[in-house]
mmCIF file of C-alpha atoms in Angstrom:
data_model
loop_
_atom_site.group_PDB
_atom_site.id
_atom_site.type_symbol
_atom_site.label_atom_id
_atom_site.label_comp_id
_atom_site.label_asym_id
_atom_site.label_seq_id
_atom_site.Cartn_x
_atom_site.Cartn_y
_atom_site.Cartn_z
ATOM 1 C CA MET H 12 -80.543 90.624 62.938
ATOM 2 C CA GLN H 13 -81.280 92.037 66.090
ATOM 3 C CA ALA H 14 -83.724 89.656 67.679
ATOM 4 C CA ILE H 15 -81.181 86.479 66.161
ATOM 5 C CA VAL H 16 -78.120 89.031 67.995
ATOM 6 C CA LEU H 17 -80.113 88.955 71.156
ATOM 7 C CA LEU H 18 -81.014 85.048 70.893
ATOM 8 C CA VAL H 19 -77.347 84.190 71.020
ATOM 9 C CA GLU H 20 -76.816 86.280 73.740
ATOM 10 C CA GLY H 21 -79.649 84.271 75.779
ATOM 11 C CA MET H 22 -82.577 86.461 75.523
ATOM 12 C CA PRO H 23 -85.754 84.613 76.199
ATOM 13 C CA LEU H 24 -87.435 83.984 72.327
ATOM 14 C CA PHE H 25 -90.764 86.175 73.103
ATOM 15 C CA ASP H 26 -88.715 89.393 74.503
ATOM 16 C CA ALA H 27 -86.339 89.130 71.715
ATOM 17 C CA LEU H 28 -88.680 89.470 69.233
ATOM 18 C CA THR H 29 -90.627 92.203 71.075
ATOM 19 C CA LEU H 30 -88.124 93.860 71.717
ATOM 20 C CA THR H 31 -86.329 93.895 67.824
ATOM 21 C CA MET H 32 -90.259 94.854 66.841
ATOM 22 C CA GLY H 33 -89.915 98.053 69.511
ATOM 23 C CA THR H 34 -86.586 99.177 68.719
ATOM 24 C CA ALA H 35 -86.975 98.923 64.728
ATOM 25 C CA GLY H 36 -90.466 100.655 64.696
ATOM 26 C CA THR H 37 -88.986 102.893 67.698
ATOM 27 C CA GLY H 38 -92.240 101.735 69.592
ATOM 28 C CA GLY H 39 -90.905 101.435 72.922
ATOM 29 C CA PHE H 40 -92.961 98.926 73.959
ATOM 30 C CA THR H 41 -91.275 96.438 77.008
ATOM 31 C CA VAL H 42 -92.378 93.371 77.845
ATOM 32 C CA ARG H 43 -91.425 93.440 81.936
ATOM 33 C CA ALA H 44 -92.860 95.363 84.292
ATOM 34 C CA SER H 45 -88.612 95.634 85.378
ATOM 35 C CA GLY H 46 -88.465 97.042 81.909
ATOM 36 C CA PHE H 47 -84.544 96.203 81.837
ATOM 37 C CA ASP H 48 -83.638 95.452 84.892
ATOM 38 C CA ASP H 49 -83.631 91.589 84.043
ATOM 39 C CA TYR H 50 -81.225 92.135 80.729
ATOM 40 C CA THR H 51 -77.538 91.524 81.122
ATOM 41 C CA MET H 52 -75.575 95.029 79.827
ATOM 42 C CA ILE H 53 -74.624 93.283 76.752
ATOM 43 C CA GLN H 54 -78.360 92.723 75.702
ATOM 44 C CA GLN H 55 -79.147 96.324 76.464
ATOM 45 C CA ALA H 56 -75.518 97.373 74.281
ATOM 46 C CA THR H 57 -76.746 95.792 71.927
ATOM 47 C CA ILE H 58 -80.387 96.955 71.820
ATOM 48 C CA GLY H 59 -78.880 100.868 72.122
ATOM 49 C CA ILE H 60 -77.174 100.117 69.356
ATOM 50 C CA PHE H 61 -79.389 99.047 67.172
ATOM 51 C CA MET H 62 -81.920 102.020 68.555
ATOM 52 C CA VAL H 63 -79.250 104.011 66.817
ATOM 53 C CA ALA H 64 -78.908 101.490 63.541
ATOM 54 C CA PHE H 65 -82.987 102.105 62.934
ATOM 55 C CA GLY H 66 -82.257 105.999 63.392
ATOM 56 C CA ILE H 67 -80.572 106.707 60.423
ATOM 57 C CA ASN H 68 -81.787 107.796 56.952
ATOM 58 C CA PHE H 69 -81.976 104.524 54.962
ATOM 59 C CA ALA H 70 -80.517 105.569 51.738
ATOM 60 C CA PHE H 71 -77.135 105.196 53.794
ATOM 61 C CA TYR H 72 -78.146 101.201 53.942
ATOM 62 C CA PHE H 73 -79.498 101.305 50.182
ATOM 63 C CA TYR H 74 -76.133 103.136 49.221
ATOM 64 C CA VAL H 75 -73.971 100.888 51.340
ATOM 65 C CA ILE H 76 -76.085 97.353 49.448
ATOM 66 C CA ARG H 77 -75.636 99.129 46.084
ATOM 67 C CA ARG H 78 -71.530 99.381 46.971
ATOM 68 C CA LYS H 79 -71.790 103.301 46.354
ATOM 69 C CA PHE H 80 -69.481 103.705 49.730
ATOM 70 C CA ASN H 81 -68.729 107.586 48.765
ATOM 71 C CA GLN H 82 -72.298 108.284 49.154
ATOM 72 C CA ALA H 83 -73.023 106.781 52.416
ATOM 73 C CA PHE H 84 -70.383 107.997 54.294
ATOM 74 C CA HIS H 85 -70.244 111.149 52.746
ATOM 75 C CA MET H 86 -73.744 112.057 53.897
ATOM 76 C CA GLU H 87 -74.053 114.933 56.077
ATOM 77 C CA GLU H 88 -77.455 113.788 57.925
ATOM 78 C CA VAL H 89 -76.020 110.361 59.072
ATOM 79 C CA ILE H 90 -72.578 112.588 59.920
ATOM 80 C CA ALA H 91 -74.630 115.074 61.701
ATOM 81 C CA TYR H 92 -76.843 112.426 63.354
ATOM 82 C CA LEU H 93 -73.879 110.769 64.937
ATOM 83 C CA ALA H 94 -71.797 113.547 65.801
ATOM 84 C CA VAL H 95 -74.657 114.881 67.781
ATOM 85 C CA ILE H 96 -75.208 111.631 69.500
ATOM 86 C CA LEU H 97 -71.337 110.802 70.559
ATOM 87 C CA THR H 98 -70.706 114.499 71.424
ATOM 88 C CA VAL H 99 -73.950 114.345 73.768
ATOM 89 C CA VAL H 100 -73.294 110.775 75.282
ATOM 90 C CA THR H 101 -69.679 112.506 76.325
ATOM 91 C CA MET H 102 -70.958 115.657 77.703
ATOM 92 C CA ILE H 103 -73.508 113.796 79.881
ATOM 93 C CA VAL H 104 -71.180 111.078 80.876
ATOM 94 C CA CYS H 105 -68.468 114.265 82.142
ATOM 95 C CA SER H 106 -72.537 115.381 84.027
ATOM 96 C CA THR H 107 -72.953 112.164 85.662
ATOM 97 C CA TYR H 108 -70.047 109.784 85.650
ATOM 98 C CA TYR H 109 -69.744 109.999 88.942
ATOM 99 C CA MET H 110 -73.594 108.785 89.769
ATOM 100 C CA PHE H 111 -72.364 105.352 88.671
ATOM 101 C CA PRO H 112 -70.171 102.797 90.495
ATOM 102 C CA SER H 113 -67.958 103.056 87.223
ATOM 103 C CA LEU H 114 -67.018 104.949 84.274
ATOM 104 C CA PHE H 115 -68.042 101.835 82.181
ATOM 105 C CA GLU H 116 -71.692 102.016 83.317
ATOM 106 C CA SER H 117 -71.689 105.158 83.019
ATOM 107 C CA VAL H 118 -71.090 105.145 79.546
ATOM 108 C CA HIS H 119 -73.313 102.179 78.950
ATOM 109 C CA HIS H 120 -76.332 103.764 80.762
ATOM 110 C CA VAL H 121 -76.027 107.408 78.625
ATOM 111 C CA PHE H 122 -75.174 106.110 75.947
ATOM 112 C CA PHE H 123 -78.313 103.533 76.167
ATOM 113 C CA THR H 124 -80.478 106.885 77.039
ATOM 114 C CA VAL H 125 -79.044 108.626 74.375
ATOM 115 C CA ALA H 126 -79.830 106.444 71.629
ATOM 116 C CA SER H 127 -83.514 105.784 73.154
ATOM 117 C CA ILE H 128 -84.267 109.864 73.211
ATOM 118 C CA ILE H 129 -82.870 110.691 70.139
ATOM 119 C CA THR H 130 -84.426 108.071 68.102
ATOM 120 C CA THR H 131 -87.358 108.299 69.861
ATOM 121 C CA THR H 132 -87.692 104.645 71.264
ATOM 122 C CA GLY H 133 -88.513 106.256 74.527
ATOM 123 C CA TYR H 134 -86.253 102.583 76.289
ATOM 124 C CA ALA H 135 -84.485 102.943 79.550
ATOM 125 C CA THR H 136 -82.182 101.252 82.019
ATOM 126 C CA VAL H 137 -82.101 104.107 84.307
ATOM 127 C CA ASP H 138 -83.936 106.895 85.980
ATOM 128 C CA PHE H 139 -82.545 110.106 83.633
ATOM 129 C CA ASN H 140 -84.962 112.038 85.604
ATOM 130 C CA ASN H 141 -82.625 112.050 88.686
ATOM 131 C CA TRP H 142 -79.571 113.312 86.664
ATOM 132 C CA THR H 143 -78.063 116.916 86.618
ATOM 133 C CA THR H 144 -80.052 120.092 85.306
ATOM 134 C CA PHE H 145 -77.388 120.022 82.463
ATOM 135 C CA ALA H 146 -77.955 116.135 81.221
ATOM 136 C CA LYS H 147 -81.500 116.471 81.283
ATOM 137 C CA THR H 148 -81.530 119.931 79.397
ATOM 138 C CA LEU H 149 -79.423 117.511 76.493
ATOM 139 C CA LEU H 150 -82.005 114.939 76.528
ATOM 140 C CA VAL H 151 -84.924 117.430 76.086
ATOM 141 C CA LEU H 152 -82.800 119.052 73.306
ATOM 142 C CA LEU H 153 -82.687 115.396 71.948
ATOM 143 C CA MET H 154 -86.613 114.959 72.021
ATOM 144 C CA PHE H 155 -86.505 118.086 68.987
ATOM 145 C CA ILE H 156 -83.955 116.971 66.945
ATOM 146 C CA GLY H 157 -85.166 113.625 66.867
ATOM 147 C CA ALA H 158 -83.182 110.784 64.486
ATOM 148 C CA CYS H 159 -82.862 111.158 60.288
ATOM 149 C CA ALA H 160 -85.111 111.487 57.618
ATOM 150 C CA GLY H 161 -86.183 108.217 56.129
ATOM 151 C CA SER H 162 -85.953 106.114 59.424
ATOM 152 C CA THR H 163 -88.627 104.763 61.850
ATOM 153 C CA GLY H 164 -87.951 107.811 64.284
ATOM 154 C CA GLY H 165 -89.992 111.083 65.501
ATOM 155 C CA GLY H 166 -89.032 114.459 66.308
ATOM 156 C CA ILE H 167 -88.249 117.029 64.058
ATOM 157 C CA LYS H 168 -85.330 115.226 62.193
ATOM 158 C CA VAL H 169 -81.824 116.052 61.668
ATOM 159 C CA SER H 170 -82.077 116.711 58.041
ATOM 160 C CA ARG H 171 -84.334 119.497 58.629
ATOM 161 C CA ILE H 172 -82.058 120.977 61.644
ATOM 162 C CA LEU H 173 -79.021 120.907 58.818
ATOM 163 C CA VAL H 174 -81.345 123.332 56.010
ATOM 164 C CA MET H 175 -82.502 125.648 58.661
ATOM 165 C CA ALA H 176 -79.196 125.964 59.604
ATOM 166 C CA LYS H 177 -77.354 126.187 56.576
ATOM 167 C CA GLY H 178 -80.786 129.048 55.442
ATOM 168 C CA ILE H 179 -79.276 130.786 58.967
ATOM 169 C CA LYS H 180 -75.866 131.004 57.612
ATOM 170 C CA LYS H 181 -76.851 131.933 53.601
ATOM 171 C CA GLU H 182 -79.210 134.928 55.061
ATOM 172 C CA ILE H 183 -76.029 136.067 57.175
ATOM 173 C CA LYS H 184 -73.891 136.188 54.022
ATOM 174 C CA MET H 185 -76.579 137.860 52.028
ATOM 175 C CA LEU H 186 -77.034 140.661 54.952
ATOM 176 C CA ILE H 187 -72.673 141.103 54.480
ATOM 177 C CA HIS H 188 -73.226 140.888 50.862
ATOM 178 C CA PRO H 189 -76.504 141.734 49.197
ATOM 179 C CA GLY H 190 -75.486 140.515 45.722
ATOM 180 C CA LEU H 191 -74.769 137.286 46.487
ATOM 181 C CA VAL H 192 -76.853 134.826 44.722
ATOM 182 C CA GLU H 193 -76.494 131.308 46.760
ATOM 183 C CA ARG H 194 -78.705 128.270 46.885
ATOM 184 C CA VAL H 195 -78.870 126.318 50.046
ATOM 185 C CA GLN H 196 -77.257 122.683 49.536
ATOM 186 C CA MET H 197 -77.119 119.296 50.887
ATOM 187 C CA ASP H 198 -74.732 116.504 50.099
ATOM 188 C CA GLY H 199 -73.261 118.713 47.511
ATOM 189 C CA LYS H 200 -76.882 119.354 45.672
ATOM 190 C CA PRO H 201 -79.095 122.531 45.767
ATOM 191 C CA ILE H 202 -82.269 122.029 47.480
ATOM 192 C CA ALA H 203 -85.407 123.256 46.017
ATOM 193 C CA HIS H 204 -86.615 126.723 47.449
ATOM 194 C CA GLU H 205 -89.727 125.027 47.634
ATOM 195 C CA THR H 206 -88.403 122.527 49.863
ATOM 196 C CA VAL H 207 -86.548 125.158 52.086
ATOM 197 C CA ARG H 208 -90.134 126.962 52.214
ATOM 198 C CA SER H 209 -92.061 123.651 53.308
ATOM 199 C CA ILE H 210 -89.690 122.988 56.210
ATOM 200 C CA ASN H 211 -90.035 126.801 57.177
ATOM 201 C CA VAL H 212 -94.000 126.132 57.524
ATOM 202 C CA PHE H 213 -93.692 123.168 59.389
ATOM 203 C CA LEU H 214 -91.099 124.208 61.973
ATOM 204 C CA SER H 215 -93.816 127.229 62.757
ATOM 205 C CA LEU H 216 -96.658 124.909 62.593
ATOM 206 C CA TYR H 217 -94.800 122.532 65.502
ATOM 207 C CA VAL H 218 -94.163 125.846 67.674
ATOM 208 C CA PHE H 219 -97.714 126.923 67.017
ATOM 209 C CA THR H 220 -98.888 123.485 67.819
ATOM 210 C CA PHE H 221 -96.647 123.054 70.904
ATOM 211 C CA ILE H 222 -97.686 126.678 72.580
ATOM 212 C CA ILE H 223 -101.660 125.819 71.848
ATOM 213 C CA ILE H 224 -100.877 122.113 73.627
ATOM 214 C CA LEU H 225 -98.516 123.520 76.473
ATOM 215 C CA LEU H 226 -101.224 126.266 77.455
ATOM 216 C CA VAL H 227 -104.114 123.322 77.268
ATOM 217 C CA ILE H 228 -102.119 121.153 79.834
ATOM 218 C CA THR H 229 -100.875 123.853 81.887
ATOM 219 C CA LEU H 230 -104.568 123.779 83.513
ATOM 220 C CA ASP H 231 -103.584 120.814 85.353
ATOM 221 C CA GLY H 232 -101.833 123.111 87.652
ATOM 222 C CA LYS H 233 -98.564 121.051 86.989
ATOM 223 C CA ASP H 234 -94.805 122.300 87.554
ATOM 224 C CA MET H 235 -93.477 124.158 83.830
ATOM 225 C CA ILE H 236 -91.053 121.017 84.225
ATOM 226 C CA THR H 237 -93.482 118.359 83.594
ATOM 227 C CA ASN H 238 -95.439 120.120 81.165
ATOM 228 C CA PHE H 239 -93.126 121.218 79.042
ATOM 229 C CA SER H 240 -91.604 117.408 78.920
ATOM 230 C CA ALA H 241 -94.555 115.858 78.595
ATOM 231 C CA VAL H 242 -95.631 117.986 75.449
ATOM 232 C CA ALA H 243 -92.285 117.297 74.132
ATOM 233 C CA ALA H 244 -92.668 113.765 74.903
ATOM 234 C CA THR H 245 -95.520 113.088 73.248
ATOM 235 C CA ILE H 246 -95.314 115.590 69.940
ATOM 236 C CA ASN H 247 -91.902 113.792 69.069
ATOM 237 C CA ASN H 248 -93.164 110.186 69.871
ATOM 238 C CA ILE H 249 -90.462 109.617 72.998
ATOM 239 C CA GLY H 250 -92.170 108.109 75.757
ATOM 240 C CA PRO H 251 -91.004 109.104 78.769
ATOM 241 C CA GLY H 252 -90.424 112.815 79.962
ATOM 242 C CA LEU H 253 -89.204 114.624 82.946
ATOM 243 C CA GLY H 254 -90.707 115.597 86.530
ATOM 244 C CA GLU H 255 -93.930 113.636 87.101
ATOM 245 C CA VAL H 256 -93.426 112.066 83.503
ATOM 246 C CA GLY H 257 -90.371 110.415 84.076
ATOM 247 C CA PRO H 258 -88.911 106.849 83.125
ATOM 248 C CA MET H 259 -90.549 105.765 86.056
ATOM 249 C CA SER H 260 -93.686 107.149 86.444
ATOM 250 C CA THR H 261 -97.081 107.752 84.022
ATOM 251 C CA PHE H 262 -98.939 110.329 82.085
ATOM 252 C CA ALA H 263 -101.653 109.178 84.247
ATOM 253 C CA SER H 264 -102.077 112.122 86.852
ATOM 254 C CA PHE H 265 -103.229 114.225 84.172
ATOM 255 C CA SER H 266 -106.961 115.342 83.591
ATOM 256 C CA ASN H 267 -108.668 113.577 81.001
ATOM 257 C CA VAL H 268 -108.614 117.379 79.057
ATOM 258 C CA ALA H 269 -105.017 117.490 78.992
ATOM 259 C CA LYS H 270 -104.938 113.542 78.193
ATOM 260 C CA ILE H 271 -106.638 114.486 74.617
ATOM 261 C CA ALA H 272 -104.598 117.503 74.059
ATOM 262 C CA LEU H 273 -101.321 115.080 74.414
ATOM 263 C CA SER H 274 -103.140 112.210 72.492
ATOM 264 C CA PHE H 275 -103.492 114.716 69.796
ATOM 265 C CA ALA H 276 -99.628 115.363 70.282
ATOM 266 C CA MET H 277 -98.768 112.140 69.215
ATOM 267 C CA LEU H 278 -100.895 111.468 66.880
ATOM 268 C CA ALA H 279 -99.600 114.918 64.975
ATOM 269 C CA GLY H 280 -96.618 113.907 65.846
ATOM 270 C CA ARG H 281 -96.250 110.807 64.158
ATOM 271 C CA LEU H 282 -97.984 112.038 61.204
ATOM 272 C CA GLU H 283 -95.811 115.427 61.169
ATOM 273 C CA LEU H 284 -98.377 117.891 61.781
ATOM 274 C CA LEU H 285 -99.403 118.756 58.256
ATOM 275 C CA PRO H 286 -101.964 115.613 57.162
ATOM 276 C CA ILE H 287 -103.456 115.776 60.749
ATOM 277 C CA ILE H 288 -103.803 119.876 60.780
ATOM 278 C CA LEU H 289 -105.430 119.888 57.398
ATOM 279 C CA LEU H 290 -108.864 117.714 59.131
ATOM 280 C CA PHE H 291 -109.286 120.770 60.444
ATOM 281 C CA ILE H 292 -109.394 123.180 57.743
ATOM 282 C CA PRO H 293 -112.716 123.043 56.847
ATOM 283 C CA LYS H 294 -112.498 123.645 52.663
ATOM 284 C CA MET H 295 -110.710 120.287 52.702
ATOM 285 C CA TRP H 296 -114.417 118.672 53.254
ATOM 286 C CA LYS H 297 -115.907 120.674 50.713
ATOM 287 C CA GLY H 298 -118.028 118.949 48.814
ATOM 288 C CA THR H 299 -117.776 116.184 50.322
ATOM 289 C CA GLN H 300 -121.684 115.952 51.560
ATOM 290 C CA ASN H 301 -122.411 115.875 47.944
ATOM 291 C CA ILE H 302 -120.425 111.674 47.939
ATOM 292 C CA ARG H 303 -123.446 109.415 46.853
ATOM 293 C CA TRP H 304 -122.886 105.956 48.351
ATOM 294 C CA LEU H 305 -122.058 103.810 45.235
ATOM 295 C CA GLY H 306 -122.960 100.607 47.247
ATOM 296 C CA VAL H 307 -119.054 98.963 46.047
#
């Protein structure tokens, strides 16, 4: 659908197909050295809208196809995801509108950037490295939030953030009312304790991995903004970061050791940490040395 719309808007076939695949898979690859400068604002806006669409939980589209509109439009994760986008776009526009020729262009570029960051696609129409500190801080927070579960986006995922927030709320209630019996719910359905526990384990492992990789790349002696955003951009599969790894820069200046650490961050983040971490646990390999070649 996106490719067809872009073709109708006058984009070359090759560009339309590659950008569509980059958007659908939140891969973020562009086919021109100039990035998005050669495309019209309508074409950019189309890509921005589809980035947001691909960041939505695909269960939403399943419900819509099955005409279960009540379930679709009451999904807490989707509502929170869209609310975050709307809120952050509004806040960044208020902070950076004077940097653009008009308010319309401000909204356009900010929406595209927010859509790109929260869905971890990594496209850029402007150098947001030059935005205000407040705006850049919001973008970094979006890197961690990510898109919805069941989408092609990366990051921690909105659903995990919601479950964590609901869990904190429940614990606070239990401190006030020790005898209270309450379970964390999502979309009106209780979430199993094992699911909540696995989310807590993931978040703990996420923080631990982030800190270790951050410590490794700081050996290069770069500034904190560059180092922190580089790890955030790689472990969340964003692409561009801030400082020396902004949207108009590259990671080429890092040492080989730092690049290996950041490459591990990209793989671990895309596999959501646990699968690749298990490869480094000796017990996972126990008995494999006795496997014989069966010639199959």
